[in-house]
Coordinates of C-alpha atoms in Angstrom, one line a residue:
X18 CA 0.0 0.0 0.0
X19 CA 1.5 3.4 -1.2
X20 CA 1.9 6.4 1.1
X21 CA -1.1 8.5 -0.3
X22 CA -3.5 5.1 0.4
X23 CA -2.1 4.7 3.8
X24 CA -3.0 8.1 4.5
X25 CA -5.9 7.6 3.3
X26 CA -7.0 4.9 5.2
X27 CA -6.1 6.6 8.3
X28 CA -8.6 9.1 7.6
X29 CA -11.6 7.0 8.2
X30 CA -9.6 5.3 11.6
X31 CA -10.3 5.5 14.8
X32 CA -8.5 7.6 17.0
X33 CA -8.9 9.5 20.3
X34 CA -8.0 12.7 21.9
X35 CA -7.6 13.0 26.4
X36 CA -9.3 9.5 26.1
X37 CA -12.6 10.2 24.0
X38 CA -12.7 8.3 20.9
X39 CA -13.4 9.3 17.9
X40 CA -14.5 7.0 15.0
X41 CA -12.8 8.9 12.3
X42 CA -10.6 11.9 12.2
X43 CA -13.2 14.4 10.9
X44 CA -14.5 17.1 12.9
X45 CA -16.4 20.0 12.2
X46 CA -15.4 23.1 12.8
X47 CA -17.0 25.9 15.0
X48 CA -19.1 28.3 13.1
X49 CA -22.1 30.6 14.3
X50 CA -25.0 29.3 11.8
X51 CA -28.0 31.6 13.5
X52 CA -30.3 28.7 13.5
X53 CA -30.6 29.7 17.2
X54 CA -33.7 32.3 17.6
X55 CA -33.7 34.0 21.0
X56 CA -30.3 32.3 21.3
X57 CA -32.5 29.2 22.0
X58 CA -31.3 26.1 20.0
X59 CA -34.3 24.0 18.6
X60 CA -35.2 22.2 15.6
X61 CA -33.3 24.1 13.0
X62 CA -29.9 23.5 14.4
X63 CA -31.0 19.6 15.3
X64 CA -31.8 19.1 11.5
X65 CA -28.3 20.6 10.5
X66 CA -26.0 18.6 13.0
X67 CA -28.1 15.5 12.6
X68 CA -27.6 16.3 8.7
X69 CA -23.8 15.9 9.4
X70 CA -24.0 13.3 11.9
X71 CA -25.8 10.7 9.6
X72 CA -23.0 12.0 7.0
X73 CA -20.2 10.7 9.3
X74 CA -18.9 12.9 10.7
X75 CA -16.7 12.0 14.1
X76 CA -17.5 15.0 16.2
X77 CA -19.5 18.3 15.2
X78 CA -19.0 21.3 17.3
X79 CA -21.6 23.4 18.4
X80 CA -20.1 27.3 17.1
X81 CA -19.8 30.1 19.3
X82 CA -21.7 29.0 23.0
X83 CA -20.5 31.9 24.2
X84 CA -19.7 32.0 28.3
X85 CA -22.2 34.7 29.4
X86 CA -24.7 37.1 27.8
X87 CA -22.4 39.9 27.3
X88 CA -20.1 37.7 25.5
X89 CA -22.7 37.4 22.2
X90 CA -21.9 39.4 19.4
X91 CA -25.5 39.6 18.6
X92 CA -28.4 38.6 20.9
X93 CA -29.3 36.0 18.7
X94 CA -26.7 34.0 20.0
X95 CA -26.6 31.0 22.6
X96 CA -24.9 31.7 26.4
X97 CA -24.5 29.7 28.3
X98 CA -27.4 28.9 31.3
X99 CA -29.7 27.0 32.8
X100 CA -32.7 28.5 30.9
X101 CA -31.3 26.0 27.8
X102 CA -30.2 22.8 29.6
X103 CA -33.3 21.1 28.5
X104 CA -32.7 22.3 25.0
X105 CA -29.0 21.3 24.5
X106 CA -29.2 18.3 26.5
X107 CA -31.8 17.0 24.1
X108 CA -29.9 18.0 20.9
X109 CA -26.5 16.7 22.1
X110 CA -28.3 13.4 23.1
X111 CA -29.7 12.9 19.7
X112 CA -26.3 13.4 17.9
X113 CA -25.0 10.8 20.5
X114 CA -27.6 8.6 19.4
X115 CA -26.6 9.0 15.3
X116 CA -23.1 8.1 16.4
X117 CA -21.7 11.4 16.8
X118 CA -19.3 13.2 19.8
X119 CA -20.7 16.8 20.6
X120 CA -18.1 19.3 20.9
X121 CA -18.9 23.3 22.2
X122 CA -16.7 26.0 21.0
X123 CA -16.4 28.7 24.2
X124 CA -16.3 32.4 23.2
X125 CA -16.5 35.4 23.8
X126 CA -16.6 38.4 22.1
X127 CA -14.9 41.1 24.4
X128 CA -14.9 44.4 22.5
X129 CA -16.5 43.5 19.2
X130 CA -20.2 43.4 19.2
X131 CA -23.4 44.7 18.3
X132 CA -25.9 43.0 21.1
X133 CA -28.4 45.1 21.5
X134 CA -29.5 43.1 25.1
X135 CA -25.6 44.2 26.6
X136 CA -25.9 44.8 30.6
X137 CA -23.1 47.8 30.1
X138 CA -23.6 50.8 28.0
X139 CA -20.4 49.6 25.9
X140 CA -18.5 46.3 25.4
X141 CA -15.3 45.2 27.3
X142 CA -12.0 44.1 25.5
X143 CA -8.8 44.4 27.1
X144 CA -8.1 48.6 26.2
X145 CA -10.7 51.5 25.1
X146 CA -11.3 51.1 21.3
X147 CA -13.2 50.8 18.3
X148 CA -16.1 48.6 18.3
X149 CA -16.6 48.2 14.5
X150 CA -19.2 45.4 14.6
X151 CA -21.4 47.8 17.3
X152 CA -21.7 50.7 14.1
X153 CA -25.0 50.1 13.2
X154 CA -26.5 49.8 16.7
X155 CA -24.2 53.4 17.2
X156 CA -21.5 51.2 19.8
X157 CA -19.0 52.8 18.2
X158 CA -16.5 52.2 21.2
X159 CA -15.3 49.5 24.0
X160 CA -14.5 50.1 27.4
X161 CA -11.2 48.8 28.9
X162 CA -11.8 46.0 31.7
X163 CA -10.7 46.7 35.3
X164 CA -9.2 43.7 37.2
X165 CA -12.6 43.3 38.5
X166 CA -14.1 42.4 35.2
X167 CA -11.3 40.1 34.3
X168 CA -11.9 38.0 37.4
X169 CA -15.1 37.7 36.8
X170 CA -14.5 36.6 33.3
X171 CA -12.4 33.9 34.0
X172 CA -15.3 33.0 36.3
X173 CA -17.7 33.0 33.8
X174 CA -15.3 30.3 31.6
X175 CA -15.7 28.2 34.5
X176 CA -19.2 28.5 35.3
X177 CA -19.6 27.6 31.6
X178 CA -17.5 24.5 31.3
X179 CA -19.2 23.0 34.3
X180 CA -22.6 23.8 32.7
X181 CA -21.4 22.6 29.2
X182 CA -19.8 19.5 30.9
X183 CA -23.2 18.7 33.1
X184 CA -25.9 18.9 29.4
X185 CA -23.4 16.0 27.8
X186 CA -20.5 18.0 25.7
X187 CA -18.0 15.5 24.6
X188 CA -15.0 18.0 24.8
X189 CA -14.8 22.0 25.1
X190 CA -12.8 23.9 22.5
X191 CA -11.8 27.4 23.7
X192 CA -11.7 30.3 21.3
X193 CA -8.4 32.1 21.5
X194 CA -8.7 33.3 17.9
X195 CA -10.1 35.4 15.1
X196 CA -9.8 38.7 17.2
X197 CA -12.4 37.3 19.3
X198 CA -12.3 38.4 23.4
X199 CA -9.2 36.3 24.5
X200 CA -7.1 36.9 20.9
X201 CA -7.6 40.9 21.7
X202 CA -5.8 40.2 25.1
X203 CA -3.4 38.1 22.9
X204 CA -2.6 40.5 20.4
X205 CA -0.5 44.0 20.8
X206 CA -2.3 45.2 18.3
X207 CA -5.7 45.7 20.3
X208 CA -4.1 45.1 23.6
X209 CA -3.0 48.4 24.8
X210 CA -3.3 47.7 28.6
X211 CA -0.1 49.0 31.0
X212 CA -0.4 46.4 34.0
X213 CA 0.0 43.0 34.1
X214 CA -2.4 41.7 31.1
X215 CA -0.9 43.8 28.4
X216 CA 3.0 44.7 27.2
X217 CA 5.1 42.0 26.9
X218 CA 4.3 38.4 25.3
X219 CA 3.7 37.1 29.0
X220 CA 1.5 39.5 30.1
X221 CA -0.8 39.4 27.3
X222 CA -0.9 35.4 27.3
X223 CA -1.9 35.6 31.2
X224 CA -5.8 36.0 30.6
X225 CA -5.8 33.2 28.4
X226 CA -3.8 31.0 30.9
X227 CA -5.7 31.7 33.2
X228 CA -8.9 30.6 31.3
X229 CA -7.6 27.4 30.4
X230 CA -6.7 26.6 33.5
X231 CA -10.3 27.7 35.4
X232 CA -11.7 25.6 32.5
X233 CA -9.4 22.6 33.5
X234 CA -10.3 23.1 36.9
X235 CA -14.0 23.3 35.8
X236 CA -14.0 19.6 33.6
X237 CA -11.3 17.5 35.6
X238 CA -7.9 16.5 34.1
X239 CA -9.8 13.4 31.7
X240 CA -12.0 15.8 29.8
X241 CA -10.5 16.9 26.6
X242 CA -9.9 20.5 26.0
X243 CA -9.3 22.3 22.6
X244 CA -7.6 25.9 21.6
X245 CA -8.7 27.2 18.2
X246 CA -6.2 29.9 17.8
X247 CA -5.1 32.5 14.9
X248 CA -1.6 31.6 13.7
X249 CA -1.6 34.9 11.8
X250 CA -3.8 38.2 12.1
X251 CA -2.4 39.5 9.1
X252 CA -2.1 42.9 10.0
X253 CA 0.8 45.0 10.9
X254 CA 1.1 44.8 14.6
X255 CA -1.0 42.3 15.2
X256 CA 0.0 38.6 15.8
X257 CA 2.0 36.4 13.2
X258 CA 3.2 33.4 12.8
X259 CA 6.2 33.0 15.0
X260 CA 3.8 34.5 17.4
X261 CA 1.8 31.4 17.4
X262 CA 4.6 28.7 17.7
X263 CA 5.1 30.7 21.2
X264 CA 1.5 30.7 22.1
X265 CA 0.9 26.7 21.4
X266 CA 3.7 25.9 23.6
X267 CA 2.2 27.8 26.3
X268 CA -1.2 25.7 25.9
X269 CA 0.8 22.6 25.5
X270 CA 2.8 22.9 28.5
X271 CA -0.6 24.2 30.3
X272 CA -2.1 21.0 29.5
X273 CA -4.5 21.9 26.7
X274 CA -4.9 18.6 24.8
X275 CA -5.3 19.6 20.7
X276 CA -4.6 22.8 19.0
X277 CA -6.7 24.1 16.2
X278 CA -4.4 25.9 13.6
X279 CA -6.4 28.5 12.0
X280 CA -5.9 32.3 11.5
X281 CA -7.0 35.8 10.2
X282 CA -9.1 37.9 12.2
X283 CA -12.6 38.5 11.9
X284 CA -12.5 42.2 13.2
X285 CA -9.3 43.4 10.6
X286 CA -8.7 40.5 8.1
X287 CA -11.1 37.9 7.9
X288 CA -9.7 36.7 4.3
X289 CA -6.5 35.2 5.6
X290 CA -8.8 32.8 7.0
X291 CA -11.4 32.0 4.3
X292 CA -9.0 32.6 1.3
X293 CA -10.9 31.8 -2.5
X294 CA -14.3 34.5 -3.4
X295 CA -14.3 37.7 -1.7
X296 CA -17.0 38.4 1.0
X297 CA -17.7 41.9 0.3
X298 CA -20.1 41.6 -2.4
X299 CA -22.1 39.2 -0.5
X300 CA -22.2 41.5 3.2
X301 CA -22.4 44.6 1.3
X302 CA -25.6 42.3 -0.8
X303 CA -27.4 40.9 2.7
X304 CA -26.3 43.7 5.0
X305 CA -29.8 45.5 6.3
X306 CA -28.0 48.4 7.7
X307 CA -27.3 51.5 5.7
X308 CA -24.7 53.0 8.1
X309 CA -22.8 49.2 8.0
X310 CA -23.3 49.5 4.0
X311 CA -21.1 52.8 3.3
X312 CA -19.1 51.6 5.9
X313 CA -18.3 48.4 3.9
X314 CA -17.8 50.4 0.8
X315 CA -15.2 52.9 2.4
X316 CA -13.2 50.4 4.4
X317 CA -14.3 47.0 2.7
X318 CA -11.1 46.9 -0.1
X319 CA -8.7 47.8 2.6
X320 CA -10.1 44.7 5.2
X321 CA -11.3 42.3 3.2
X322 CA -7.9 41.7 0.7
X323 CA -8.3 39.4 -2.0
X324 CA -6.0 36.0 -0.6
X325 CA -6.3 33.4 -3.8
X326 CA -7.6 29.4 -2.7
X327 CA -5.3 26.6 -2.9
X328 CA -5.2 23.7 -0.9
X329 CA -3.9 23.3 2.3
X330 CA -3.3 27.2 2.8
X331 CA -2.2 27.0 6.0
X332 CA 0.4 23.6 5.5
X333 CA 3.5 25.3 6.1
X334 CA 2.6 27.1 9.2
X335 CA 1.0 24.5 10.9
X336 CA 3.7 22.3 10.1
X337 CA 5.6 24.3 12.6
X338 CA 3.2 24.1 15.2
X339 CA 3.2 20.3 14.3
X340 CA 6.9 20.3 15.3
X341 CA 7.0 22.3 18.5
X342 CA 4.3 20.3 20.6
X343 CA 3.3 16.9 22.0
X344 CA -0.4 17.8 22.0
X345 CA -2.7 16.8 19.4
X346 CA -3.1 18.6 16.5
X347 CA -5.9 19.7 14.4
X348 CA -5.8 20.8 10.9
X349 CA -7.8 23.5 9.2
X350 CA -7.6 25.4 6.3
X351 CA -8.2 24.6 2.6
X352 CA -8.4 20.6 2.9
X353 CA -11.3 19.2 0.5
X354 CA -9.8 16.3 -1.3
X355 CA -8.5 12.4 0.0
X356 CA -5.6 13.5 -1.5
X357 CA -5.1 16.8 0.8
X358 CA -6.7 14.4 3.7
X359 CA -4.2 11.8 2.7
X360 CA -1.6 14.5 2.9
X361 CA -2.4 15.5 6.5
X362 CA -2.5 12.4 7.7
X363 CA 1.2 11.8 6.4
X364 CA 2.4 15.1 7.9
X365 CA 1.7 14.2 11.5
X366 CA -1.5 15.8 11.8
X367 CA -4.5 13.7 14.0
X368 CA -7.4 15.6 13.0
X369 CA -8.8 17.7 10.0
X370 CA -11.6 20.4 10.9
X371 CA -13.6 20.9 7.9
X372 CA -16.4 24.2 7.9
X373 CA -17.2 25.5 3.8
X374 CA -17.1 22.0 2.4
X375 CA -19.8 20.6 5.0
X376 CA -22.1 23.1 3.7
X377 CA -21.8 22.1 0.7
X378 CA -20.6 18.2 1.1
X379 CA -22.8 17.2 4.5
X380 CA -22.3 13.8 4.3
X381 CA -18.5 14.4 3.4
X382 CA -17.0 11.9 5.5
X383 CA -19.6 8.9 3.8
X384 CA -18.9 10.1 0.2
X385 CA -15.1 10.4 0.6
X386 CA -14.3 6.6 2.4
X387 CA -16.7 5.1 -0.7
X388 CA -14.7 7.2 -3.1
X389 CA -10.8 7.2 -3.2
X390 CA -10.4 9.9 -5.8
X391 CA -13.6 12.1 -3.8
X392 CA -13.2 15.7 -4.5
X393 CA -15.6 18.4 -2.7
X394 CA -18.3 20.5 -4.7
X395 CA -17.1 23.5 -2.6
X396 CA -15.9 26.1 -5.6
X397 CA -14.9 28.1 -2.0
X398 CA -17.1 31.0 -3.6
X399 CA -17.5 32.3 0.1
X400 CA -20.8 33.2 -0.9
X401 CA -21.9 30.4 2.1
X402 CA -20.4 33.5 4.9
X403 CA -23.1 36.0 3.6
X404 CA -26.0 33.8 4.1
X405 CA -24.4 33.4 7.9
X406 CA -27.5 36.0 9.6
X407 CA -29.9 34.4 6.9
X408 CA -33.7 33.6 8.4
X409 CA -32.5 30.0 6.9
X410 CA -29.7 30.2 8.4
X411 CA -25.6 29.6 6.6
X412 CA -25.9 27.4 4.0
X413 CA -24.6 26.3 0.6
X414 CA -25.6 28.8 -2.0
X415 CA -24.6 26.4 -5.4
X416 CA -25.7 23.4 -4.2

């Protein structure tokens, strides 16, 4: 058996991660679908994880639960709380039953949001800023956080894990990426602070230590624990890529068990992470608010940069990663092909997160063990991230 066809057939294997086991290596990646009304989750997000379950997938993660009200970008969005135990336990429990392990992305959104149900007259991030997002709902800036509101913070993380943990999640995968709450602490580019969470590399990684570890705490030591984090922002002064081979030795050496290699930023440069069709055309097509409109048009060419697909974008970086932890390691970026899944698999990598593709492939995992040569449909059009505050929901737009 060649290389390529032992990588292949590792693929569809079974293999585990902090002791849960996985029946293949296919997860699906967070992503915020608003199939939650009232941040309630209900029959529209069963149907589209079941969709994926029955398609084969290993695990399927439930996007952006974020850890407390004020953490939603919008208040469509889930937090995390009692009010819903009877909702998620029943969703997670009939994924279980297709076959499938439940995973629940933590987030929060710190200074980028435009909830109009926020407790605080602005958002917290980690200095005063811009709040881009909050335009249309005139939140034009965020408030710095006192000490105060970091504590309670990293209390909210662990409130949240031991909820998430008690309705029936399989594993918890933090978000420390995408210039998303804990990446703006992470990044000197929005973390301006002058005591001990902002200035040097250390300082600026203490929030998100100290998350993981209230979250560990939270779960116990044989619960797995993932980090999705940004290996590049893409910006100047933000965080790059050496920056990231720093940070995932931090979270291996704090015990998180797999790291998600993603990047880009969805508050400065959300292409790095999408790569293929532009987004513009489609936000500045769906987007309901005027004020958001011209502000697309004046800033859009400058944020949203045109970043050509090809596959396995983010290879080389990862690779690094790869090399510089004994943690597991999660792939994601431009993989739609047996032979890019193939690839992975050779390269050292456990796990492949897939996100466009399953929009448009849901029963991906199926189609691609009956077929050796199986390609995606995804032309990675990007059209798919327009549809994402859609009455329907995200979905595939060509398909």
């Amino acid at each position: 058996m060649s290389g390529t066809q032992h990588g292949i057939a590792d693929c569809f294997s079974p293999a585990s991660i902090n002791g849960l086991q996985l029946k293949n290596r296919f997860i699906k990646a967070g992503t915020f679908e608003n199939m939650t009304p009232s941040g309630v989750p209900g029959a529209a997000l069963n149907n589209f994880h079941g969709t994926l379950a029955d398609g084969g997938i290993a695990m399927t993660t439930l996007g952006y639960c974020a850890v407390e009200a004020d953490g939603r970008l919008n208040e469509g969005m889930m937090y995390m709380h009692e009010g819903i135990r009877p909702q998620l336990t029943a969703l997670i429990s009939d994924l279980h039953s297709r076959g499938t392990k439940v995973s629940g992305q933590m987030a929060h959104c710190g200074g980028f949001s435009k909830n109009s149900e926020l407790r605080r007259r602005r958002p917290l991030g980690p200095s005063f800023g811009l709040n881009g997002l909050g335009l249309s709902r005139g939140m034009l800036f965020c408030d710095a956080m006192t000490l105060s509101d970091i504590d309670e913070l990293i209390q909210h993380y662990y409130q949240a894990a031991v909820f998430m943990k008690s309705v029936g999640f399989d594993a918890l995968e933090i978000h420390f990426g995408h210039g998303y709450g804990l990446c703006q602490f992470m990044s000197p580019k929005t973390n301006k602070r002058k005591d001990n969470y902002g200035g040097s590399f250390e300082n600026r990684m203490r929030l998100p230590l100290q998350v993981l570890a209230a979250v560990r705490d939270a779960v116990g030591e044989d619960f797995p624990l993932l980090a999705k984090i940004s290996m590049t922002e893409g910006v100047r002064g933000g965080l790059h890529y050496d920056d990231a081979i720093e940070i995932s030795k931090l979270l291996d050496s704090a015990g998180i068990d797999g790291i998600i290699t993603s990047g880009g930023t969805s508050t400065m440069n959300p292409m790095i992470m999408f790569r293929g069709g532009n987004i513009l055309p489609g936000m500045l097509r769906t987007e309901k608010s005027r004020v958001m409109r011209l502000a697309l048009r004046m800033m859009g060419k400058s944020m949203f940069k045109d970043y050509p697909y090809h596959e396995l974008y983010f290879l080389k970086q990862a690779k690094r990663i790869r090399e510089a932890v004994s943690c597991k390691m999660i792939y994601v970026g431009g993989a739609s092909s047996n032979a890019s899944f193939a690839t992975l698999m050779e390269q050292g990598f456990d796990f492949i997160q897939l996100g466009r593709t399953l929009l448009s492939d849901p029963d991906l995992p199926n189609r691609a063990q009956a077929d050796a040569n199986f390609i995606s449909r995804c032309t990675h059009c990007n059209d798919c991230v327009s549809t994402i505050e859609s009455p329907q929901g995200i979905h595939c737009t060509q398909f």
